[in-house]
Each structure stands twice: as C-alpha cells, then as structure tokens.
C-alpha cells in the first residue's frame, strides 16, 4: 500500500510573496509526516530508539565567513559593520535574489513552516521558513515557537527564510566569498541560505533578526539560558560553548524557560524558541540525564552523531565527524519546563566562564558596572587539545557572549543590560566553571568540581550567599565569598589553591592584560563608571 502524505494549505500563499513555483508544497506538516518524508527522501535514518539521525555534509557548524547583510538606508547607520557583519551591495543582492527565486521555481517539492520567533506575543515576529529538505522543516519547526491551528489560519508572514542546500552562489555575481552564502536583507525582510545543510544557520538567522529588531523596542535580546526557582524568581545564564550554560540551567529543581535565546522586556524574560539545541558530544545518562533522555524520543533530531549501522546504537563519544554533534528537540521533552515559555524579569544574572588559566574564583559578586564590563568582554578560554594548534590555554572574548549573532554595536546591548539591571535590581554573579590550582595544561590540575559549582550557584540563587563574608579580589576588583557551607574555603581563594603563589600572580596579571587589551575597543562607548570597573594591571 502506498503511504500518502496529506498536504496542508497555506493561509497566505507563496505567490502573494512573489515566489513563483510549480513545486508540490508540503505546508506546516507535523512531526510524524516530516519524519516520514525525511526517511522517504533518504535524508536520515531512525536510531534504535526512534530519533531521526541526519548527516549535515561538509558543514558541521555555521559558516561565519559566508554571512552577509545587505547595506542600504535601513542598515547603513544601524549595523556594526566588520568581519562578522559583512556588507553586501544592493546590486549583488538583486542578482542573488533573482537566481535564488529561479532555483526555487525549479524545485519539485518544497516544505513550508509558518512559525513565531519569540514567546511573548507583543514582541514575537511571524517567520515563514521555506526549505527543500524535510528534516530542515522539522528542525526549524522544533526550534521555533509553533502557532496554534487558529493562529495558522490567519498567519501572514512578516519575515521569510529560504534555505536551498542545492544552490551554489557565484562570488563575482553575488558579491560573496564562496559558493556558500547566507544573506540577510532587513529591508526586504528576507534571508537566503545556500549550499549548506547545517540547520543552525536557520536558527541563528532568526536570532540575528530579533537581535536587530528588539533593542529599538527597548527589549534586551540575549544569548543565554533561563529558569525559575521554587520561589518564583527567575535567573538567566550567559555563557559561551563549554561553560555549562545548558547543563546548569537544566536543573530538575527549577523550571526551565529555555536553553539558548531570550528577550528581557518590562514584563518578562521570554524564550525566543520552542525547542532546545544541545551538544551531544560525550553525553551520558549520568552527567546530563534530562538531555540524554531526549535522544531516545521520537521527534528528536540528532546531527552527525555516530551510530552502529547494524544495531542502531549511538556512540556519543565518537568525534570522528565533528566535536559539534547536536540534538534538537521540543522544550517539553525536558521535565519541568515553563508552559508559557517565559518567566518574570530576572532576580539573578549569571555570567559563566571556563577560565583555563586557573585565575578566576569559582564565584564572584558583581556591581552593575562590573556586570556590563564582563558582559561586553564575554570571556572564556580554549583548552589545549580541543583544537588543532592549541598547546596552551587561549583567552577567548566574544562580546555579549554571542558576538557572531549581534548585528548592532555591542554597546547597544551592554547599555540595555545596564539599564535593565538598574531598573530591576537584579544581582549579578560571575561563575567560573574552569580550572583551579594552576593552568589547565599542568599535570594534576582539575576542573572545578561540579558539586561545588552547584552549591555556590544554589546559594546565589536562593539569596543566602549575600549573607556571607566577602573580600575584594586584588586583580579584578569584584567581591569573592570567604566561606560558604559545603565548599572548600581553599577553592574560594584561587591564589591559595596554587602551590606557587607567585606563579599565580604572574598568570593573573597576564590575564588582566588580556582583558584590558580586549576592552580597548569599547572605551569610547561606555561610561567612566564601567571603565573604572576594569581589572587593574600591576
């Protein structure tokens, strides 16, 4: 018997957008039919437990150097032009769009998903995503906020993403770098993605869109996770990859709002998404039980994870394809999540870092000015062995803990954060999940015990840590607790954790110098009080 896939209709046809195609349109399909289509088309395989496993081809991450923003009257004075936000001329865009739409018209089948970017109704945007691959439609439907049937009935797309992995760009004709292109036109409200199967380009395309739109409305867009405690107070967690953002926010004792992208309005912290996109490398049931459980659920998409072809068993330790193995799943697959995808404005702001120099304390209390300084710095460290050519710890600074996704100048987001903190009175903390007692490369030096991190974080979130005795860090100027129940006092004093105090001092001053050098780019954009919050070089 031949299996038939029911085709839904679009409330707002593609033709009304100027997109002419004779393709069969699979409109707003649900999870099961999209999985069926992906399998039918040979786009993926089912694992032993029913998740969809896909291979993203040669791109296993975002192609940052192939992303461009159209430079016009809307963007000329609002985009922070540079290596991340590269300009594309109007002429090159016109050529690219014409060729893209011609390619769209030649397709036999297309998948269309009408979705929301943002969970707070006042600030969400209507996003239509057109893809040539079924699993891409499943991915973006999983990651964004899914409208109700009534909302779909009257859905009119405001912004559109067209994702054609088969499209190859022409650098001369299209003004790009290679045959891969991600082009954003804020004026025409259109994003074009060509010659990459990596699904994260769609997700981050919507994030970049909201990062451009929301500051003008007074809403702070954030690359962070967020959750709510039993006391009804929420916390947000900023952090780059490897700092524990997803792990620490997915706490069974707290209600998860989201794991990656949020907005902070007058009324709420709201998730931009309706799903999660977690790293799978070295995932275990013991270390991250909630996330591990999602890998055994129908509807989860696993990218580039190794699988035994016979038994369909997964091997999360296998990084032969990439370290950036990923899993996408609806947020409700995680126990104890917010039904509304939002919570009250935060009472606590956590800035996560993984310091591989052994300099920073496991936790420090920050003033609003210090919080802005460290937010703009966006510090963490690469560890030797994780990347080719890295033999010593390397300081990494990613502005706003997400520089690659911020179209406006960093000071716009930094000043918004400072304003929000001042108005809401949130307490700010710097939490170091990195190494203690020496550099990460030195023999016997271990990472911060997760038990200690959780104890310190718990005390910060329930307010009890504010009652501890604090002392001023001589290098960074923030306040560090002297003693916390259940935590080794030696761990709280990073210098005392080193066998050689003078070696610590040298490393501390080296790291201070890196902070000062990096922050020089912001000195003309921040208040003197923020500059006064900088660490002090000897």
PDB file of N, CA and C in Angstrom, residues 130-168:
ATOM      1  N   UNK A 130      11.038  28.388   4.240  1.00  0.00           N
ATOM      2  CA  UNK A 130      10.854  27.552   3.051  1.00  0.00           C
ATOM      3  C   UNK A 130      12.126  26.725   2.858  1.00  0.00           C
ATOM      4  N   UNK A 131      11.989  25.404   2.835  1.00  0.00           N
ATOM      5  CA  UNK A 131      13.155  24.535   2.711  1.00  0.00           C
ATOM      6  C   UNK A 131      12.942  23.500   1.622  1.00  0.00           C
ATOM      7  N   UNK A 132      14.043  22.984   1.075  1.00  0.00           N
ATOM      8  CA  UNK A 132      13.931  21.894   0.104  1.00  0.00           C
ATOM      9  C   UNK A 132      14.092  20.535   0.773  1.00  0.00           C
ATOM     10  N   UNK A 133      14.499  20.529   2.053  1.00  0.00           N
ATOM     11  CA  UNK A 133      14.692  19.272   2.772  1.00  0.00           C
ATOM     12  C   UNK A 133      13.646  19.145   3.878  1.00  0.00           C
ATOM     13  N   UNK A 134      13.090  17.945   4.009  1.00  0.00           N
ATOM     14  CA  UNK A 134      12.055  17.710   5.014  1.00  0.00           C
ATOM     15  C   UNK A 134      12.613  17.862   6.426  1.00  0.00           C
ATOM     16  N   UNK A 135      13.832  17.348   6.641  1.00  0.00           N
ATOM     17  CA  UNK A 135      14.351  17.397   8.013  1.00  0.00           C
ATOM     18  C   UNK A 135      14.678  18.820   8.439  1.00  0.00           C
ATOM     19  N   UNK A 136      15.002  19.695   7.495  1.00  0.00           N
ATOM     20  CA  UNK A 136      15.209  21.106   7.833  1.00  0.00           C
ATOM     21  C   UNK A 136      13.900  21.730   8.315  1.00  0.00           C
ATOM     22  N   UNK A 137      12.797  21.354   7.681  1.00  0.00           N
ATOM     23  CA  UNK A 137      11.499  21.870   8.117  1.00  0.00           C
ATOM     24  C   UNK A 137      11.159  21.349   9.510  1.00  0.00           C
ATOM     25  N   UNK A 138      11.479  20.075   9.756  1.00  0.00           N
ATOM     26  CA  UNK A 138      11.261  19.503  11.082  1.00  0.00           C
ATOM     27  C   UNK A 138      12.126  20.214  12.118  1.00  0.00           C
ATOM     28  N   UNK A 139      13.376  20.484  11.764  1.00  0.00           N
ATOM     29  CA  UNK A 139      14.287  21.157  12.690  1.00  0.00           C
ATOM     30  C   UNK A 139      13.743  22.522  13.090  1.00  0.00           C
ATOM     31  N   UNK A 140      13.424  23.354  12.106  1.00  0.00           N
ATOM     32  CA  UNK A 140      13.028  24.723  12.448  1.00  0.00           C
ATOM     33  C   UNK A 140      11.664  24.742  13.119  1.00  0.00           C
ATOM     34  N   UNK A 141      10.799  23.784  12.775  1.00  0.00           N
ATOM     35  CA  UNK A 141       9.518  23.679  13.463  1.00  0.00           C
ATOM     36  C   UNK A 141       9.729  23.281  14.927  1.00  0.00           C
ATOM     37  N   UNK A 142      10.750  22.484  15.182  1.00  0.00           N
ATOM     38  CA  UNK A 142      11.085  22.075  16.548  1.00  0.00           C
ATOM     39  C   UNK A 142      11.680  23.225  17.338  1.00  0.00           C
ATOM     40  N   UNK A 143      12.525  24.028  16.680  1.00  0.00           N
ATOM     41  CA  UNK A 143      13.282  25.050  17.394  1.00  0.00           C
ATOM     42  C   UNK A 143      12.508  26.347  17.603  1.00  0.00           C
ATOM     43  N   UNK A 144      11.629  26.721  16.700  1.00  0.00           N
ATOM     44  CA  UNK A 144      10.881  27.965  16.894  1.00  0.00           C
ATOM     45  C   UNK A 144       9.569  27.691  17.621  1.00  0.00           C
ATOM     46  N   UNK A 145       8.784  28.737  17.826  1.00  0.00           N
ATOM     47  CA  UNK A 145       7.517  28.613  18.557  1.00  0.00           C
ATOM     48  C   UNK A 145       6.418  28.249  17.566  1.00  0.00           C
ATOM     49  N   UNK A 146       5.710  27.173  17.849  1.00  0.00           N
ATOM     50  CA  UNK A 146       4.716  26.644  16.928  1.00  0.00           C
ATOM     51  C   UNK A 146       3.342  27.292  17.166  1.00  0.00           C
ATOM     52  N   UNK A 147       2.757  27.923  16.142  1.00  0.00           N
ATOM     53  CA  UNK A 147       1.432  28.534  16.294  1.00  0.00           C
ATOM     54  C   UNK A 147       0.349  27.478  16.506  1.00  0.00           C
ATOM     55  N   UNK A 148      -0.741  27.906  17.098  1.00  0.00           N
ATOM     56  CA  UNK A 148      -1.921  27.038  17.206  1.00  0.00           C
ATOM     57  C   UNK A 148      -2.603  26.961  15.840  1.00  0.00           C
ATOM     58  N   UNK A 149      -3.575  26.053  15.714  1.00  0.00           N
ATOM     59  CA  UNK A 149      -4.309  25.924  14.453  1.00  0.00           C
ATOM     60  C   UNK A 149      -5.029  27.223  14.107  1.00  0.00           C
ATOM     61  N   UNK A 150      -5.599  27.874  15.112  1.00  0.00           N
ATOM     62  CA  UNK A 150      -6.291  29.141  14.870  1.00  0.00           C
ATOM     63  C   UNK A 150      -5.319  30.218  14.417  1.00  0.00           C
ATOM     64  N   UNK A 151      -4.120  30.237  15.017  1.00  0.00           N
ATOM     65  CA  UNK A 151      -3.122  31.231  14.628  1.00  0.00           C
ATOM     66  C   UNK A 151      -2.620  30.989  13.208  1.00  0.00           C
ATOM     67  N   UNK A 152      -2.494  29.710  12.830  1.00  0.00           N
ATOM     68  CA  UNK A 152      -2.063  29.384  11.466  1.00  0.00           C
ATOM     69  C   UNK A 152      -3.107  29.811  10.434  1.00  0.00           C
ATOM     70  N   UNK A 153      -4.364  29.731  10.819  1.00  0.00           N
ATOM     71  CA  UNK A 153      -5.436  30.060   9.879  1.00  0.00           C
ATOM     72  C   UNK A 153      -5.362  31.504   9.402  1.00  0.00           C
ATOM     73  N   UNK A 154      -4.835  32.382  10.241  1.00  0.00           N
ATOM     74  CA  UNK A 154      -4.722  33.785   9.859  1.00  0.00           C
ATOM     75  C   UNK A 154      -3.295  34.257   9.735  1.00  0.00           C
ATOM     76  N   UNK A 155      -2.357  33.311   9.570  1.00  0.00           N
ATOM     77  CA  UNK A 155      -0.924  33.643   9.579  1.00  0.00           C
ATOM     78  C   UNK A 155      -0.520  34.401   8.314  1.00  0.00           C
ATOM     79  N   UNK A 156       0.120  35.546   8.498  1.00  0.00           N
ATOM     80  CA  UNK A 156       0.706  36.315   7.395  1.00  0.00           C
ATOM     81  C   UNK A 156       2.193  36.462   7.685  1.00  0.00           C
ATOM     82  N   UNK A 157       3.061  35.937   6.827  1.00  0.00           N
ATOM     83  CA  UNK A 157       4.499  36.014   7.105  1.00  0.00           C
ATOM     84  C   UNK A 157       5.015  37.446   7.076  1.00  0.00           C
ATOM     85  N   UNK A 158       5.844  37.753   8.081  1.00  0.00           N
ATOM     86  CA  UNK A 158       6.469  39.063   8.150  1.00  0.00           C
ATOM     87  C   UNK A 158       7.908  38.986   7.638  1.00  0.00           C
ATOM     88  N   UNK A 159       8.597  37.924   8.043  1.00  0.00           N
ATOM     89  CA  UNK A 159       9.965  37.659   7.583  1.00  0.00           C
ATOM     90  C   UNK A 159      10.005  36.255   7.001  1.00  0.00           C
ATOM     91  N   UNK A 160      10.856  36.061   6.006  1.00  0.00           N
ATOM     92  CA  UNK A 160      10.922  34.771   5.331  1.00  0.00           C
ATOM     93  C   UNK A 160      12.370  34.314   5.211  1.00  0.00           C
ATOM     94  N   UNK A 161      12.586  33.029   5.453  1.00  0.00           N
ATOM     95  CA  UNK A 161      13.881  32.384   5.235  1.00  0.00           C
ATOM     96  C   UNK A 161      13.696  31.358   4.127  1.00  0.00           C
ATOM     97  N   UNK A 162      14.557  31.387   3.124  1.00  0.00           N
ATOM     98  CA  UNK A 162      14.568  30.359   2.079  1.00  0.00           C
ATOM     99  C   UNK A 162      15.899  29.629   2.173  1.00  0.00           C
ATOM    100  N   UNK A 163      15.831  28.332   2.369  1.00  0.00           N
ATOM    101  CA  UNK A 163      17.029  27.516   2.597  1.00  0.00           C
ATOM    102  C   UNK A 163      17.135  26.458   1.501  1.00  0.00           C
ATOM    103  N   UNK A 164      18.078  26.647   0.581  1.00  0.00           N
ATOM    104  CA  UNK A 164      18.284  25.718  -0.534  1.00  0.00           C
ATOM    105  C   UNK A 164      19.716  25.197  -0.521  1.00  0.00           C
ATOM    106  N   UNK A 165      19.962  24.044   0.089  1.00  0.00           N
ATOM    107  CA  UNK A 165      21.329  23.499   0.102  1.00  0.00           C
ATOM    108  C   UNK A 165      21.887  23.223  -1.294  1.00  0.00           C
ATOM    109  N   UNK A 166      21.020  23.039  -2.284  1.00  0.00           N
ATOM    110  CA  UNK A 166      21.483  22.741  -3.640  1.00  0.00           C
ATOM    111  C   UNK A 166      21.943  23.992  -4.394  1.00  0.00           C
ATOM    112  N   UNK A 167      21.650  25.176  -3.853  1.00  0.00           N
ATOM    113  CA  UNK A 167      22.012  26.425  -4.533  1.00  0.00           C
ATOM    114  C   UNK A 167      23.479  26.754  -4.310  1.00  0.00           C
ATOM    115  N   UNK A 168      24.196  26.982  -5.389  1.00  0.00           N
ATOM    116  CA  UNK A 168      25.612  27.369  -5.288  1.00  0.00           C
ATOM    117  C   UNK A 168      25.763  28.816  -5.741  1.00  0.00           C
TER     118      UNK A 168
END
